Short mmCIF file of C-alpha atoms in Angstrom, two decimals:
data_model
loop_
_atom_site.label_atom_id
_atom_site.label_comp_id
_atom_site.label_asym_id
_atom_site.label_seq_id
_atom_site.Cartn_x
_atom_site.Cartn_y
_atom_site.Cartn_z
CA UNK A 73 71.18 49.36 -6.75
CA UNK A 74 67.48 49.61 -6.04
CA UNK A 75 65.05 50.04 -8.85
CA UNK A 76 61.82 51.91 -8.62
CA UNK A 77 59.84 50.70 -11.62
CA UNK A 78 56.85 48.44 -11.28
CA UNK A 79 56.85 45.42 -13.54
CA UNK A 80 54.06 46.82 -15.69
CA UNK A 81 56.27 49.63 -16.96
CA UNK A 82 56.91 48.82 -20.61
CA UNK A 83 60.37 47.92 -21.86
CA UNK A 84 60.18 50.80 -24.30
CA UNK A 85 59.58 53.30 -21.46
CA UNK A 86 62.58 51.98 -19.58
CA UNK A 87 64.65 52.06 -22.73
CA UNK A 88 63.80 55.68 -23.31
CA UNK A 89 64.75 56.54 -19.76
CA UNK A 90 67.95 54.48 -19.95
CA UNK A 91 69.04 56.39 -23.02
CA UNK A 92 67.63 59.87 -22.64
CA UNK A 93 67.24 60.74 -18.95
CA UNK A 94 69.33 63.71 -17.88
CA UNK A 95 70.65 62.05 -14.74
CA UNK A 96 73.31 59.39 -15.30
CA UNK A 97 72.27 57.48 -12.19
CA UNK A 98 68.68 57.36 -13.37
CA UNK A 99 69.84 56.16 -16.80
CA UNK A 100 71.87 53.44 -15.18
CA UNK A 101 69.02 52.28 -12.95
CA UNK A 102 66.61 52.18 -15.87
CA UNK A 103 69.11 50.09 -17.84
CA UNK A 104 69.55 47.82 -14.84
CA UNK A 105 65.79 47.28 -14.57
CA UNK A 106 65.43 46.70 -18.30
CA UNK A 107 68.33 44.27 -18.67
CA UNK A 108 67.51 42.69 -15.32
CA UNK A 109 64.13 41.64 -16.65
CA UNK A 110 65.87 39.52 -19.24
CA UNK A 111 69.03 38.49 -17.38
CA UNK A 112 67.64 35.06 -16.46
CA UNK A 113 66.56 34.40 -20.02
CA UNK A 114 69.89 35.57 -21.43
CA UNK A 115 71.78 33.30 -19.05
CA UNK A 116 69.50 30.37 -19.79
CA UNK A 117 70.09 30.84 -23.51
CA UNK A 118 73.86 31.15 -23.05
CA UNK A 119 73.92 27.88 -21.11
CA UNK A 120 73.27 26.14 -24.43
CA UNK A 121 76.53 27.45 -25.79
CA UNK A 122 78.84 27.67 -22.79
CA UNK A 123 81.25 24.87 -21.93
CA UNK A 124 80.12 25.06 -18.31
CA UNK A 125 78.22 27.34 -15.97
CA UNK A 126 81.11 29.80 -15.60
CA UNK A 127 81.56 30.00 -19.34
CA UNK A 128 77.83 30.51 -19.83
CA UNK A 129 77.85 33.32 -17.27
CA UNK A 130 80.81 34.95 -19.03
CA UNK A 131 78.99 34.84 -22.35
CA UNK A 132 75.78 36.13 -20.78
CA UNK A 133 77.59 39.03 -19.16
CA UNK A 134 79.32 39.86 -22.45
CA UNK A 135 75.92 39.89 -24.16
CA UNK A 136 74.42 42.16 -21.51
CA UNK A 137 77.40 44.53 -21.60
CA UNK A 138 77.15 44.66 -25.37
CA UNK A 139 73.44 45.36 -25.15
CA UNK A 140 74.03 48.07 -22.54
CA UNK A 141 76.72 49.70 -24.64
CA UNK A 142 74.45 49.72 -27.65
CA UNK A 143 71.17 50.76 -26.04
CA UNK A 144 71.44 54.17 -27.63
CA UNK A 145 71.80 52.64 -31.08
CA UNK A 146 68.66 50.55 -30.71
CA UNK A 147 66.35 52.20 -33.16
CA UNK A 148 63.09 50.75 -31.97
CA UNK A 149 62.29 49.03 -35.25
CA UNK A 150 61.59 45.88 -33.28
CA UNK A 151 60.61 44.97 -29.76
CA UNK A 152 63.39 45.25 -27.24
CA UNK A 153 63.14 41.52 -26.50
CA UNK A 154 63.85 40.49 -30.09
CA UNK A 155 66.72 42.98 -30.31
CA UNK A 156 68.22 41.60 -27.10
CA UNK A 157 67.71 38.08 -28.40
CA UNK A 158 69.63 38.98 -31.55
CA UNK A 159 72.45 40.49 -29.48
CA UNK A 160 72.54 37.42 -27.22
CA UNK A 161 72.45 34.99 -30.11
CA UNK A 162 75.24 36.80 -31.96
CA UNK A 163 77.36 36.92 -28.81
CA UNK A 164 76.83 33.19 -28.27
CA UNK A 165 77.72 32.34 -31.86
CA UNK A 166 80.83 34.52 -31.69
CA UNK A 167 81.85 32.81 -28.46
CA UNK A 168 81.39 29.42 -30.09
CA UNK A 169 83.41 30.44 -33.14
CA UNK A 170 86.15 31.89 -30.99
CA UNK A 171 86.28 28.71 -28.94
CA UNK A 172 86.37 26.48 -32.01
CA UNK A 173 89.17 28.60 -33.53
CA UNK A 174 91.08 28.34 -30.26
CA UNK A 175 90.70 24.58 -30.22
CA UNK A 176 91.22 24.37 -33.97
CA UNK A 177 88.70 21.57 -33.90
CA UNK A 178 88.30 19.78 -37.23
CA UNK A 179 84.93 19.09 -38.70
CA UNK A 180 83.86 15.63 -37.67
CA UNK A 181 84.23 13.01 -40.33
CA UNK A 182 82.11 10.14 -41.27
CA UNK A 183 84.61 7.52 -42.41
CA UNK A 184 82.19 6.13 -44.95
CA UNK A 185 82.09 9.45 -46.77
CA UNK A 186 85.77 10.27 -46.97
CA UNK A 187 87.69 10.44 -50.27
CA UNK A 188 84.74 9.85 -52.51
CA UNK A 189 84.31 13.25 -54.12
CA UNK A 190 82.24 16.08 -52.71
CA UNK A 191 80.56 15.35 -49.42
CA UNK A 192 76.78 15.58 -49.18
CA UNK A 193 77.02 18.86 -47.31
CA UNK A 194 79.34 20.24 -49.99
CA UNK A 195 76.81 19.17 -52.57
CA UNK A 196 74.09 20.83 -50.54
CA UNK A 197 75.97 24.09 -50.10
CA UNK A 198 76.89 24.14 -53.78
CA UNK A 199 73.23 24.55 -54.63
CA UNK A 200 73.14 28.19 -55.63
CA UNK A 201 69.53 29.00 -54.92
CA UNK A 202 69.02 29.17 -51.21
CA UNK A 203 65.38 28.30 -51.63
CA UNK A 204 66.27 25.10 -53.43
CA UNK A 205 68.85 24.25 -50.81
CA UNK A 206 66.32 24.47 -48.02
CA UNK A 207 63.77 22.54 -50.00
CA UNK A 208 66.25 19.66 -50.35
CA UNK A 209 66.80 19.71 -46.60
CA UNK A 210 63.07 19.81 -46.03
CA UNK A 211 62.31 16.97 -48.41
CA UNK A 212 65.08 14.66 -47.30
CA UNK A 213 65.53 15.20 -43.57
CA UNK A 214 63.27 15.16 -40.55
CA UNK A 215 62.85 18.28 -38.41
CA UNK A 216 65.57 17.37 -35.93
CA UNK A 217 68.08 16.60 -38.67
CA UNK A 218 67.22 19.84 -40.47
CA UNK A 219 67.78 21.84 -37.31
CA UNK A 220 71.14 20.17 -36.70
CA UNK A 221 72.24 20.84 -40.28
CA UNK A 222 71.19 24.48 -40.12
CA UNK A 223 73.07 24.99 -36.88
CA UNK A 224 76.13 23.16 -38.20
CA UNK A 225 76.41 24.65 -41.66
CA UNK A 226 74.31 27.79 -41.34
CA UNK A 227 75.57 28.91 -37.95
CA UNK A 228 78.93 27.10 -38.02
CA UNK A 229 78.29 25.57 -34.61
CA UNK A 230 80.29 22.56 -33.49
CA UNK A 231 78.54 19.24 -32.81
CA UNK A 232 79.01 19.50 -29.05
CA UNK A 233 77.45 22.94 -29.04
CA UNK A 234 74.57 21.72 -31.17
CA UNK A 235 74.00 18.87 -28.73
CA UNK A 236 73.66 21.40 -25.93
CA UNK A 237 71.65 23.87 -27.97
CA UNK A 238 69.16 21.21 -29.03
CA UNK A 239 69.21 19.61 -25.59
CA UNK A 240 69.87 16.22 -27.15
CA UNK A 241 70.13 13.43 -24.64
CA UNK A 242 71.21 10.54 -26.86
CA UNK A 243 74.77 9.34 -26.42
CA UNK A 244 75.84 10.26 -29.94
CA UNK A 245 74.15 13.67 -29.66
CA UNK A 246 74.37 15.98 -32.66
CA UNK A 247 77.27 13.99 -34.08
CA UNK A 248 74.98 11.02 -34.69
CA UNK A 249 72.21 13.25 -35.96
CA UNK A 250 74.52 14.94 -38.45
CA UNK A 251 75.93 11.65 -39.66
CA UNK A 252 72.43 10.32 -40.20
CA UNK A 253 71.52 13.50 -42.07
CA UNK A 254 74.58 13.24 -44.28
CA UNK A 255 73.83 9.63 -45.15
CA UNK A 256 70.31 10.58 -46.14
CA UNK A 257 71.61 13.44 -48.25
CA UNK A 258 74.22 11.19 -49.85
CA UNK A 259 71.50 8.75 -50.81
CA UNK A 260 69.38 11.59 -52.14
CA UNK A 261 72.18 12.99 -54.31
CA UNK A 262 73.03 9.48 -55.47
CA UNK A 263 69.48 9.15 -56.76
CA UNK A 264 69.56 12.61 -58.30
CA UNK A 265 72.79 11.78 -60.09
CA UNK A 266 71.17 8.67 -61.52
CA UNK A 267 73.60 6.17 -60.12
CA UNK A 268 76.69 8.36 -59.87
CA UNK A 269 77.47 7.91 -56.24
CA UNK A 270 79.81 9.70 -53.95
CA UNK A 271 79.38 7.07 -51.29
CA UNK A 272 80.47 3.47 -51.49
CA UNK B 140 57.48 30.70 -54.29
CA UNK B 141 59.95 33.33 -53.23
CA UNK B 142 61.13 33.33 -49.68
CA UNK B 143 63.10 35.83 -47.70
CA UNK B 144 64.52 34.59 -44.42
CA UNK B 145 63.19 36.28 -41.30
CA UNK B 146 65.33 39.00 -39.71
CA UNK B 147 65.61 39.48 -35.95
CA UNK B 148 63.69 42.75 -36.22
CA UNK B 149 60.67 40.91 -37.57
CA UNK B 150 60.68 37.97 -35.17
CA UNK B 151 57.90 39.34 -32.99
CA UNK B 152 55.54 40.03 -35.83
CA UNK B 153 56.11 36.61 -37.34
CA UNK B 154 55.70 34.87 -34.01
CA UNK B 155 52.40 36.65 -33.51
CA UNK B 156 50.96 35.09 -36.66
CA UNK B 157 48.67 32.11 -36.05
CA UNK B 158 50.12 28.73 -37.04
CA UNK B 159 47.59 28.34 -39.86
CA UNK B 160 48.49 31.67 -41.45
CA UNK B 161 49.99 30.97 -44.91
CA UNK B 162 52.81 33.45 -44.27
CA UNK B 163 53.69 31.65 -41.06
CA UNK B 164 53.51 28.31 -42.83
CA UNK B 165 55.80 29.55 -45.56
CA UNK B 166 58.26 30.65 -42.92
CA UNK B 167 58.02 27.36 -41.07
CA UNK B 168 58.81 25.57 -44.31
CA UNK B 169 62.27 27.15 -44.30
CA UNK B 170 64.50 25.22 -41.86
CA UNK B 171 66.59 28.29 -41.12
CA UNK B 172 63.60 30.48 -40.29
CA UNK B 173 61.98 27.68 -38.33
CA UNK B 174 65.11 27.34 -36.17
CA UNK B 175 65.26 31.10 -35.62
CA UNK B 176 61.58 31.41 -34.72
CA UNK B 177 61.70 28.42 -32.40
CA UNK B 178 64.86 29.77 -30.80
CA UNK B 179 63.25 33.13 -30.14
CA UNK B 180 60.13 31.50 -28.72
CA UNK B 181 62.32 29.44 -26.38
CA UNK B 182 64.26 32.54 -25.39
CA UNK B 183 61.02 34.31 -24.42
CA UNK B 184 59.85 31.26 -22.49
CA UNK B 185 63.07 31.18 -20.48
CA UNK B 186 63.24 31.86 -16.75
CA UNK B 187 61.96 35.32 -15.82
CA UNK B 188 64.00 35.50 -12.64
CA UNK B 189 66.69 38.13 -12.43
CA UNK B 190 70.36 37.48 -11.98
CA UNK B 191 71.84 40.58 -10.33
CA UNK B 192 75.36 39.14 -10.53
CA UNK B 193 75.25 39.50 -14.30
CA UNK B 194 74.53 43.21 -13.99
CA UNK B 195 77.36 44.07 -11.65
CA UNK B 196 79.13 45.84 -14.46
CA UNK B 197 76.51 48.57 -14.13
CA UNK B 198 77.96 49.40 -10.73
CA UNK B 199 81.37 50.15 -12.20
CA UNK B 200 82.72 53.57 -11.30
CA UNK B 201 81.00 56.32 -13.25
CA UNK B 202 83.07 58.11 -15.82
CA UNK B 203 83.03 61.81 -16.38
CA UNK B 204 82.08 63.07 -19.76
CA UNK B 205 84.85 65.11 -21.31
CA UNK B 206 83.58 68.44 -22.41
CA UNK B 207 84.90 69.56 -25.81
CA UNK B 208 86.01 72.97 -24.58
CA UNK B 209 88.45 71.30 -22.25
CA UNK B 210 90.35 69.60 -25.03
CA UNK B 211 92.57 72.62 -25.57
CA UNK B 212 93.98 72.04 -22.11
CA UNK B 213 95.69 68.84 -23.22
CA UNK B 214 98.92 70.29 -24.57
CA UNK B 215 99.55 72.15 -21.32
CA UNK B 216 98.49 69.24 -19.17
CA UNK B 217 100.63 66.84 -21.20
CA UNK B 218 103.72 68.60 -19.97
CA UNK B 219 102.51 68.13 -16.41
CA UNK B 220 101.89 64.46 -17.10
CA UNK B 221 105.42 63.99 -18.37
CA UNK B 222 106.66 65.47 -15.11
CA UNK B 223 104.43 63.17 -13.08
CA UNK B 224 105.60 60.13 -15.03
CA UNK B 225 109.21 61.16 -14.56
CA UNK B 226 108.70 61.51 -10.80
CA UNK B 227 106.85 58.21 -10.72
CA UNK B 228 109.64 56.43 -12.56
CA UNK B 229 112.29 57.87 -10.30
CA UNK B 230 110.49 56.38 -7.29
CA UNK B 231 109.61 53.13 -8.90
CA UNK B 232 110.98 49.94 -7.41
CA UNK B 233 112.50 48.18 -10.39
CA UNK B 234 112.95 44.83 -8.64
CA UNK B 235 111.61 41.87 -10.53
CA UNK B 236 107.89 42.07 -10.16
CA UNK B 237 105.69 39.58 -11.95
CA UNK B 238 104.62 41.02 -15.29
CA UNK B 239 100.93 41.44 -15.99
CA UNK B 240 99.73 38.62 -18.12
CA UNK B 241 98.76 39.42 -21.66
CA UNK B 242 96.25 37.12 -23.22
CA UNK B 243 96.21 35.97 -26.82
CA UNK B 244 99.38 34.08 -27.30
CA UNK B 245 101.75 35.50 -24.73
CA UNK B 246 103.21 38.96 -24.44
CA UNK B 247 101.60 41.27 -26.96
CA UNK B 248 103.88 43.99 -28.22
CA UNK B 249 102.59 47.46 -27.47
CA UNK B 250 101.26 48.81 -30.68
CA UNK B 251 99.38 52.01 -30.18
CA UNK B 252 100.10 55.24 -28.39
CA UNK B 253 98.26 56.26 -25.25
CA UNK B 254 98.73 59.06 -22.78
CA UNK B 255 97.43 60.15 -19.42
CA UNK B 256 96.90 63.76 -18.50
CA UNK B 257 96.18 65.03 -14.98
CA UNK B 258 93.19 67.35 -14.70
CA UNK B 259 92.21 68.80 -11.33
CA UNK B 260 90.97 65.73 -9.51
CA UNK B 261 90.89 63.32 -12.41
CA UNK B 262 93.08 61.73 -15.05
CA UNK B 263 92.27 61.90 -18.72
CA UNK B 264 93.46 58.81 -20.56
CA UNK B 265 93.44 59.00 -24.33
CA UNK B 266 94.75 56.80 -27.10
CA UNK B 267 94.97 56.32 -30.82
CA UNK B 268 92.22 54.41 -32.59
CA UNK B 269 93.02 50.83 -33.53
CA UNK B 270 91.68 49.42 -36.78
CA UNK B 271 89.09 46.70 -36.20
CA UNK B 272 88.85 47.41 -32.47
CA UNK B 273 85.23 47.74 -31.35
CA UNK B 274 85.94 48.69 -27.77
CA UNK B 275 88.73 49.54 -25.38
CA UNK B 276 89.47 48.77 -21.77
CA UNK B 277 91.73 50.72 -19.43
CA UNK B 278 93.55 48.40 -17.04
CA UNK B 279 95.08 49.71 -13.81
CA UNK B 280 97.83 47.70 -12.10
CA UNK B 281 99.14 47.80 -8.53
CA UNK B 282 102.75 48.51 -7.75
CA UNK B 283 103.51 44.79 -7.88
CA UNK B 284 101.86 44.83 -11.32
CA UNK B 285 98.96 42.70 -10.23
CA UNK B 286 95.79 43.90 -11.88
CA UNK B 287 93.80 46.31 -9.72
CA UNK B 288 90.81 47.33 -11.79
CA UNK B 289 89.41 47.76 -15.27
CA UNK B 290 87.43 50.58 -16.79
CA UNK B 291 85.48 49.76 -19.95
CA UNK B 292 85.73 52.61 -22.41
CA UNK B 293 83.33 51.29 -25.03
CA UNK B 294 84.35 52.64 -28.43
CA UNK B 295 85.60 55.97 -27.12
CA UNK B 296 89.17 57.10 -27.61
CA UNK B 297 89.43 58.68 -24.18
CA UNK B 298 88.33 58.10 -20.66
CA UNK B 299 88.28 60.32 -17.60
CA UNK B 300 88.73 58.60 -14.25
CA UNK B 301 88.57 60.21 -10.84
CA UNK B 302 91.94 59.96 -9.12
CA UNK B 303 90.16 58.78 -5.98
CA UNK B 304 88.88 55.78 -7.94
CA UNK B 305 92.41 54.74 -8.71
CA UNK B 306 94.00 55.17 -5.30
CA UNK B 307 95.31 57.45 -2.59
CA UNK B 308 97.36 60.61 -3.27
CA UNK B 309 100.97 59.70 -3.83
CA UNK B 310 100.15 56.09 -4.71
CA UNK B 311 102.03 54.60 -7.64
CA UNK B 312 100.32 52.56 -10.26
CA UNK B 313 100.70 51.34 -13.82
CA UNK B 314 98.20 51.33 -16.63
CA UNK B 315 97.68 50.25 -20.18
CA UNK B 316 94.83 50.28 -22.67
CA UNK B 317 93.61 47.11 -24.37
CA UNK B 318 91.97 47.26 -27.79
CA UNK B 319 89.42 44.52 -28.29
CA UNK B 320 87.47 43.24 -31.21
CA UNK B 321 84.63 40.95 -30.47
CA UNK B 322 86.00 40.32 -26.95
CA UNK B 323 89.40 39.34 -28.35
CA UNK B 324 92.36 41.43 -27.30
CA UNK B 325 93.95 42.53 -30.53
CA UNK B 326 96.41 45.17 -29.41
CA UNK B 327 97.58 46.92 -26.29
CA UNK B 328 99.32 50.17 -25.44
CA UNK B 329 102.65 50.17 -23.64
CA UNK B 330 102.59 49.71 -19.89
CA UNK B 331 102.94 53.17 -18.35
CA UNK B 332 103.80 54.07 -14.79
CA UNK B 333 102.36 56.96 -12.83
CA UNK B 334 102.05 58.32 -9.35
CA UNK B 335 98.93 60.04 -8.19
CA UNK B 336 99.59 63.69 -7.22
#
């Protein structure tokens, strides 16, 4: 399938052609050019979530098919790149959730925090005001720990996926980061509770 | 200070703000927004090279749009389809071919009706909507019930396929429709056998 658009043609122009052109073949070629521009970036992003290269390619193709199928519903309220990013990100998160359901993987435990009342993350999530919740994270954790917590409890990603997503190279990966974050939070809540501790 | 987390639609405008802009700083103070913004920035900075393999689905056989005025032809054509299916079944080799594999926990029981109607040089496949399904896929099987090809049908409840795309005149084949939600197969139609006129 050869494309005939120079690179300076705007995404929005291609999008219009991909959706509205009278000739189906022209619509398809415009879509191919538009999605092709981002195919490398979509795949690169999906590599963070896939178990291996094949899995990443499967997720990337699913994202691109989903984008293609929904081109007509793109309302142009944002740039095409941010819309495609949202589609890709959602597809990746769905793939991760599907995989974790398939594996029925339990949430990792920190032995020191078991059976001592609500866990720090339960305490955190029980904070009703979202603003306050994030401010606790911000005040107590460093940037890397905050990111790991957001991905784990905001996006429901598994530790292994977070390790890949954050490109962590340490042996313990996100698991270690999350445990460190939970200990910090436990200490924080212990202080807030004025001595009532949920950790030994 | 009130804060509303950034939405994907606004990512570009927020990313365009200089780092010292108070609105950007407020956003960066929210871990969730910071992750989202950083993620989007990394996505944009990703490799610009193309991967044509990922776009192969665009080369799938083109489907014909079904014109509304042709819908009235269905009842008449349905009778023809029944005849075709009957002929196909009478010629079918009912040995013990391997069954097509059904994902999602073994053999899924057929759960929604689907039919195929011959029209000139094409076949019109149609089926009942399935709750929660967000798209459908028509699967064509060879005589030995190995999978031959798939036709994505998006969210439509019907699909027209050129007979030539399926096989040669007189060739037998089987088909079924899969209903999917979020890439998970949730239901499938019964396996049906046909022979191309």
